[in-house]
Coordinates of C-alpha atoms and ligand atoms in Angstrom, one line a residue:
M119 CA -18.2 142.1 -99.7
N120 CA -18.2 138.3 -100.0
A121 CA -18.5 135.9 -97.0
A122 CA -15.4 133.8 -96.7
G123 CA -15.9 130.5 -98.6
V124 CA -18.0 132.0 -101.4
C125 CA -16.4 133.2 -104.7
D126 CA -12.9 133.2 -103.2
Y127 CA -11.4 129.7 -103.7
T128 CA -9.8 129.9 -107.2
R129 CA -8.0 132.7 -109.0
A130 CA -11.0 133.1 -111.3
D131 CA -13.3 133.5 -108.2
L132 CA -11.0 136.1 -106.8
D133 CA -10.6 138.0 -110.1
A134 CA -14.4 138.2 -110.3
M135 CA -14.5 139.7 -106.8
Q136 CA -11.6 142.1 -107.5
N137 CA -13.4 143.4 -110.6
S138 CA -16.9 143.6 -108.9
S139 CA -18.4 146.5 -107.2
A140 CA -17.9 144.9 -103.8
A141 CA -15.9 147.2 -101.4
S142 CA -13.5 144.5 -100.5
F143 CA -13.1 140.7 -100.6
V144 CA -11.9 138.0 -98.3
T145 CA -10.0 134.9 -99.5
K146 CA -11.2 131.3 -98.7
S147 CA -10.2 130.2 -95.2
A148 CA -6.7 128.9 -95.6
T149 CA -4.5 126.3 -93.9
V150 CA -0.7 126.0 -94.1
S151 CA -0.9 123.1 -96.6
P152 CA -3.5 122.8 -99.4
R153 CA -6.5 120.7 -98.7
E154 CA -8.9 119.0 -101.1
G155 CA -11.8 119.1 -98.7
N156 CA -14.7 116.7 -98.5
P157 CA -16.1 114.4 -101.3
E158 CA -18.7 115.9 -103.7
P159 CA -21.5 116.7 -103.9
R160 CA -20.7 119.0 -101.0
Y161 CA -22.7 122.2 -101.7
R162 CA -26.4 122.6 -102.7
D163 CA -28.6 125.7 -103.1
T164 CA -32.3 125.5 -102.3
A165 CA -35.1 128.0 -102.5
W166 CA -34.5 129.1 -99.0
G167 CA -30.7 128.9 -98.7
S168 CA -27.9 126.5 -98.9
I169 CA -26.2 123.6 -97.3
N170 CA -22.5 122.9 -97.5
S171 CA -19.9 120.5 -96.2
M172 CA -17.0 121.7 -98.2
G173 CA -14.4 120.6 -95.6
L174 CA -12.1 123.5 -95.9
P175 CA -10.8 123.0 -99.4
N176 CA -8.1 125.6 -100.2
F177 CA -4.9 126.0 -102.1
G178 CA -2.8 126.8 -99.0
L179 CA -2.2 130.3 -97.4
S180 CA 0.7 131.2 -99.7
Y181 CA -1.6 130.9 -102.8
Y182 CA -3.9 133.5 -101.3
L183 CA -1.2 135.8 -100.0
S184 CA 0.4 136.0 -103.4
Y185 CA -3.0 136.7 -105.0
V186 CA -3.7 139.5 -102.6
S187 CA -0.1 140.9 -102.9
Q188 CA -0.8 141.4 -106.6
A189 CA -4.3 142.8 -106.0
Q190 CA -2.9 145.3 -103.5
Q191 CA -0.6 146.6 -106.2
E192 CA -3.5 146.8 -108.7
Q193 CA -5.9 148.6 -106.4
P194 CA -3.9 149.9 -103.4
E195 CA -6.8 152.0 -102.2
K196 CA -8.8 148.9 -101.4
T197 CA -8.5 147.0 -98.1
Y198 CA -8.2 143.2 -98.4
F199 CA -9.0 140.4 -96.0
V200 CA -7.3 137.1 -95.7
S201 CA -9.1 134.3 -93.8
I202 CA -7.1 131.7 -91.9
S203 CA -8.3 128.6 -90.2
G204 CA -5.8 126.6 -88.1
F205 CA -6.7 123.4 -86.2
S206 CA -4.9 124.6 -83.0
A207 CA -3.4 127.8 -81.5
E208 CA 0.0 126.5 -82.8
D209 CA -1.4 126.3 -86.4
D210 CA -2.8 129.8 -86.1
V211 CA 0.6 131.0 -85.0
A212 CA 2.2 129.3 -88.0
L213 CA -0.3 130.9 -90.3
L214 CA 0.2 134.3 -88.8
N215 CA 3.9 134.0 -89.0
Q216 CA 3.5 133.4 -92.7
I217 CA 1.3 136.4 -93.1
Y218 CA 3.7 138.7 -91.1
Q219 CA 6.6 137.5 -93.2
S220 CA 4.7 138.5 -96.4
D221 CA 4.0 142.0 -97.7
F222 CA 0.3 141.7 -96.8
N223 CA -1.0 144.9 -95.3
G224 CA -4.8 144.2 -95.0
I225 CA -7.0 142.6 -92.4
I226 CA -6.8 139.1 -91.0
E227 CA -10.0 137.1 -90.4
L228 CA -9.4 134.2 -88.0
N229 CA -12.1 131.6 -88.6
L230 CA -13.2 130.1 -85.3
S231 CA -16.2 128.4 -86.7
C232 CA -15.6 125.9 -89.6
P233 CA -18.3 123.3 -89.0
N234 CA -17.3 120.7 -91.6
V235 CA -14.0 119.1 -90.7
V236 CA -14.7 115.7 -89.3
G237 CA -13.2 115.2 -85.9
K238 CA -12.5 119.0 -85.4
P239 CA -15.1 120.7 -83.3
Q240 CA -16.0 124.4 -84.0
T241 CA -13.6 126.3 -81.8
G242 CA -16.2 129.1 -81.2
Y243 CA -18.3 126.8 -79.1
D244 CA -15.4 126.0 -76.8
F245 CA -15.0 129.2 -74.8
E246 CA -11.8 128.2 -73.0
T247 CA -10.1 127.3 -76.3
V248 CA -11.2 130.7 -77.8
A249 CA -9.5 132.5 -74.9
H250 CA -6.4 130.3 -75.3
V251 CA -6.2 131.0 -79.1
L252 CA -6.7 134.7 -78.6
D253 CA -4.2 134.9 -75.7
T254 CA -1.6 133.1 -78.0
V255 CA -2.4 135.2 -81.0
F256 CA -2.4 138.6 -79.4
A257 CA 0.8 137.9 -77.4
Q258 CA 2.7 137.9 -80.7
F259 CA 0.7 139.5 -83.4
T260 CA -0.7 143.0 -83.0
R261 CA 0.6 145.0 -86.0
L262 CA -2.2 144.0 -88.5
P263 CA -5.9 144.3 -87.6
L264 CA -7.4 140.9 -86.8
G265 CA -11.1 139.9 -86.5
V266 CA -12.8 136.6 -85.7
K267 CA -15.5 134.7 -87.6
L268 CA -17.9 133.3 -85.1
P269 CA -20.5 130.5 -85.2
P270 CA -24.0 131.5 -84.3
Y271 CA -24.9 131.5 -80.6
F272 CA -28.4 130.7 -79.4
D273 CA -28.4 131.5 -75.7
L274 CA -28.2 134.9 -74.0
V275 CA -25.7 133.5 -71.5
H276 CA -23.5 132.4 -74.3
F277 CA -23.6 136.0 -75.8
D278 CA -22.6 137.3 -72.3
Q279 CA -19.8 134.8 -71.9
M280 CA -18.3 135.1 -75.4
A281 CA -18.5 138.9 -75.4
A282 CA -16.7 139.0 -72.0
I283 CA -13.9 137.0 -73.5
L284 CA -13.7 139.0 -76.8
N285 CA -13.7 142.3 -74.9
R286 CA -10.3 141.3 -73.4
Y287 CA -8.5 141.6 -76.7
P288 CA -7.7 144.4 -79.3
L289 CA -9.9 142.8 -81.9
A290 CA -10.7 144.8 -85.0
Y291 CA -14.0 143.1 -85.5
V292 CA -16.3 140.2 -84.9
N293 CA -18.0 138.6 -87.9
S294 CA -21.4 137.1 -87.0
V295 CA -22.2 134.5 -88.3
N296 CA -20.8 131.5 -90.0
S297 CA -23.3 128.9 -91.2
I298 CA -25.5 127.1 -88.7
G299 CA -23.5 123.9 -88.3
N300 CA -24.8 120.5 -89.1
G301 CA -28.3 121.1 -90.3
L302 CA -30.0 118.6 -92.5
L303 CA -31.8 119.3 -95.8
V304 CA -33.8 116.4 -97.2
N305 CA -35.3 115.7 -100.7
P306 CA -38.7 114.2 -99.9
H307 CA -39.2 112.9 -103.5
S308 CA -36.0 110.9 -103.7
E309 CA -36.0 110.4 -99.9
T310 CA -32.3 111.3 -99.8
V311 CA -30.0 113.9 -98.3
L312 CA -28.6 116.6 -100.6
I313 CA -24.9 116.3 -99.9
K314 CA -22.5 113.4 -99.5
P315 CA -20.2 114.2 -96.6
K316 CA -21.2 113.5 -93.0
H317 CA -24.3 111.5 -94.0
G318 CA -25.8 114.8 -95.4
L319 CA -25.3 117.1 -92.5
G320 CA -23.8 120.5 -93.3
G321 CA -23.7 124.2 -92.6
I322 CA -26.9 126.1 -93.4
G323 CA -26.8 129.5 -95.0
G324 CA -29.3 131.8 -96.8
A325 CA -32.7 132.9 -95.7
Y326 CA -32.9 130.1 -93.0
L327 CA -30.0 131.9 -91.3
K328 CA -31.2 135.6 -91.3
P329 CA -33.0 135.7 -87.9
T330 CA -30.2 134.0 -86.2
A331 CA -27.6 136.2 -87.8
L332 CA -29.5 139.4 -87.0
A333 CA -29.8 138.3 -83.3
N334 CA -26.1 137.6 -83.1
V335 CA -25.2 141.0 -84.6
F336 CA -27.7 142.8 -82.3
A337 CA -26.7 140.9 -79.2
F338 CA -22.9 141.4 -79.8
R339 CA -23.4 145.1 -80.5
Q340 CA -25.0 145.5 -77.1
R341 CA -22.2 143.6 -75.4
L342 CA -18.9 144.4 -77.2
K343 CA -16.8 147.4 -76.5
P344 CA -17.3 150.1 -79.2
E345 CA -13.8 149.7 -80.7
I346 CA -14.7 146.2 -81.9
Q347 CA -16.6 146.6 -85.1
I348 CA -19.2 144.0 -86.4
I349 CA -19.5 142.4 -89.8
G350 CA -23.0 141.1 -90.3
T351 CA -23.3 137.9 -92.3
G352 CA -26.2 135.6 -92.9
G353 CA -29.3 135.6 -95.1
V354 CA -28.5 138.8 -97.1
Q355 CA -30.5 138.5 -100.3
S356 CA -31.8 142.0 -100.8
G357 CA -31.2 145.6 -99.9
V358 CA -33.7 145.2 -97.0
D359 CA -31.6 142.5 -95.5
V360 CA -28.5 144.7 -95.7
F361 CA -30.5 147.5 -94.1
E362 CA -31.7 145.2 -91.3
H363 CA -28.1 144.0 -90.6
I364 CA -26.9 147.6 -90.3
L365 CA -29.9 148.6 -88.2
C366 CA -28.9 145.8 -85.8
G367 CA -25.4 147.2 -85.6
A368 CA -23.4 145.8 -88.5
D369 CA -20.6 148.1 -89.7
M370 CA -20.1 146.0 -92.8
V371 CA -22.2 143.3 -94.5
Q372 CA -21.1 140.1 -96.2
V373 CA -23.0 138.0 -98.7
G374 CA -22.6 134.2 -99.0
T375 CA -25.4 132.1 -100.4
A376 CA -26.9 134.9 -102.5
L377 CA -23.5 135.6 -104.1
H378 CA -23.2 131.9 -104.9
Q379 CA -26.6 131.9 -106.5
E380 CA -26.4 135.2 -108.4
G381 CA -22.7 135.9 -108.9
V382 CA -20.9 139.2 -108.3
A383 CA -23.8 141.2 -109.9
V384 CA -25.4 140.8 -106.5
F385 CA -23.3 143.6 -105.1
E386 CA -24.6 146.3 -107.5
R387 CA -28.2 145.1 -106.9
L388 CA -27.8 145.2 -103.1
T389 CA -26.2 148.6 -103.2
R390 CA -28.9 150.0 -105.5
E391 CA -31.7 148.5 -103.3
L392 CA -30.1 149.8 -100.1
R393 CA -29.7 153.3 -101.6
N394 CA -33.4 153.3 -102.6
I395 CA -34.5 152.3 -99.1
M396 CA -32.3 155.0 -97.6
A397 CA -33.6 157.6 -100.0
G398 CA -37.2 156.6 -99.2
K399 CA -36.5 157.1 -95.5
G400 CA -34.6 160.3 -95.9
Y401 CA -31.3 158.8 -94.7
R402 CA -28.2 160.3 -96.2
K403 CA -25.5 158.2 -94.6
I404 CA -25.2 154.8 -93.0
D405 CA -24.7 156.3 -89.5
D406 CA -28.2 157.8 -89.7
F407 CA -29.6 154.3 -88.9
K408 CA -26.6 152.1 -88.0
G409 CA -27.3 150.3 -84.7
K410 CA -30.6 152.2 -84.2
L411 CA -33.0 149.3 -84.1
K412 CA -35.8 150.1 -81.7
T413 CA -37.1 147.7 -79.1
L414 CA -40.6 147.7 -77.6
D415 CA -39.6 148.2 -74.0
Ligands
RRO755 O1 -15.1 124.8 -95.9 C1 -16.1 124.6 -95.2 O2 -16.7 123.5 -95.2 C2 -16.7 125.7 -94.5 C3 -16.0 126.6 -93.7 BR1 -14.1 126.6 -93.6 C4 -16.7 127.5 -92.9 O3 -16.1 128.4 -92.1 N1 -18.0 127.6 -93.0 C5 -18.7 126.7 -93.8 O4 -20.0 126.8 -93.8 N2 -18.1 125.8 -94.5

């Protein structure tokens, strides 16, 4: 499926996802009120990936709920994801109230890792706030499955600490990872940055991100209780990348930068390439290799 933020902003994007061979889709992270986001240019692809500082542009949660409501009627066998991104626990409660008052019957993704709203730190790096948000959310909202989108972590102690917090809640899943926040890509010819907001700093996706994403999927699979599933996101450009994410423990895989670069045809290609890898190895089902990465010790 798509990673939140890619091919999920406008009705045309969502139509393309709905008509693609992706198993599901997630809508752009939404706030209560529509947001224009940061000034353009705010997204650039490069040979190795992408940089973005979109700044959470979205048409407001009700826009996405009404789109999904119709999609649910068209393809009821499909499971849909709606992503929300409040700026506080109170915001998240308001967003969840809105979802619970609608006819939405899919999965909620709570984005704890938007790196691009100036003055708003990434919640996922503030462990006390993560616990406070999840305490608040799960005190009131347990009917619909809810997962969290996390930023990448880079320290084993942080994996331990975050997993210990996440294991306290009835989370449906953890999605690792969001973009690496506040990287900088430079054009050496023009001697300029590539995007306008934040003096050029932005979230890094694509091939640059894969080793970090795989490490996060693998480290969380070792630490999270088995009921919490894992969505692997980051650097998925080929069937081999999908295979590696699943080998590290991903139950599902999302595509961001490659979807932006290639369009929804990417899903058929990735599926075909994954099937070929599995056939070559004699694997008949995902469970034959999921989470079975071997270590050298
Ligand atoms: O909109 C964005 O700038 C954005 C978001 Br909400 C996010 O979660 N991750 C990202 O790379 N960009």
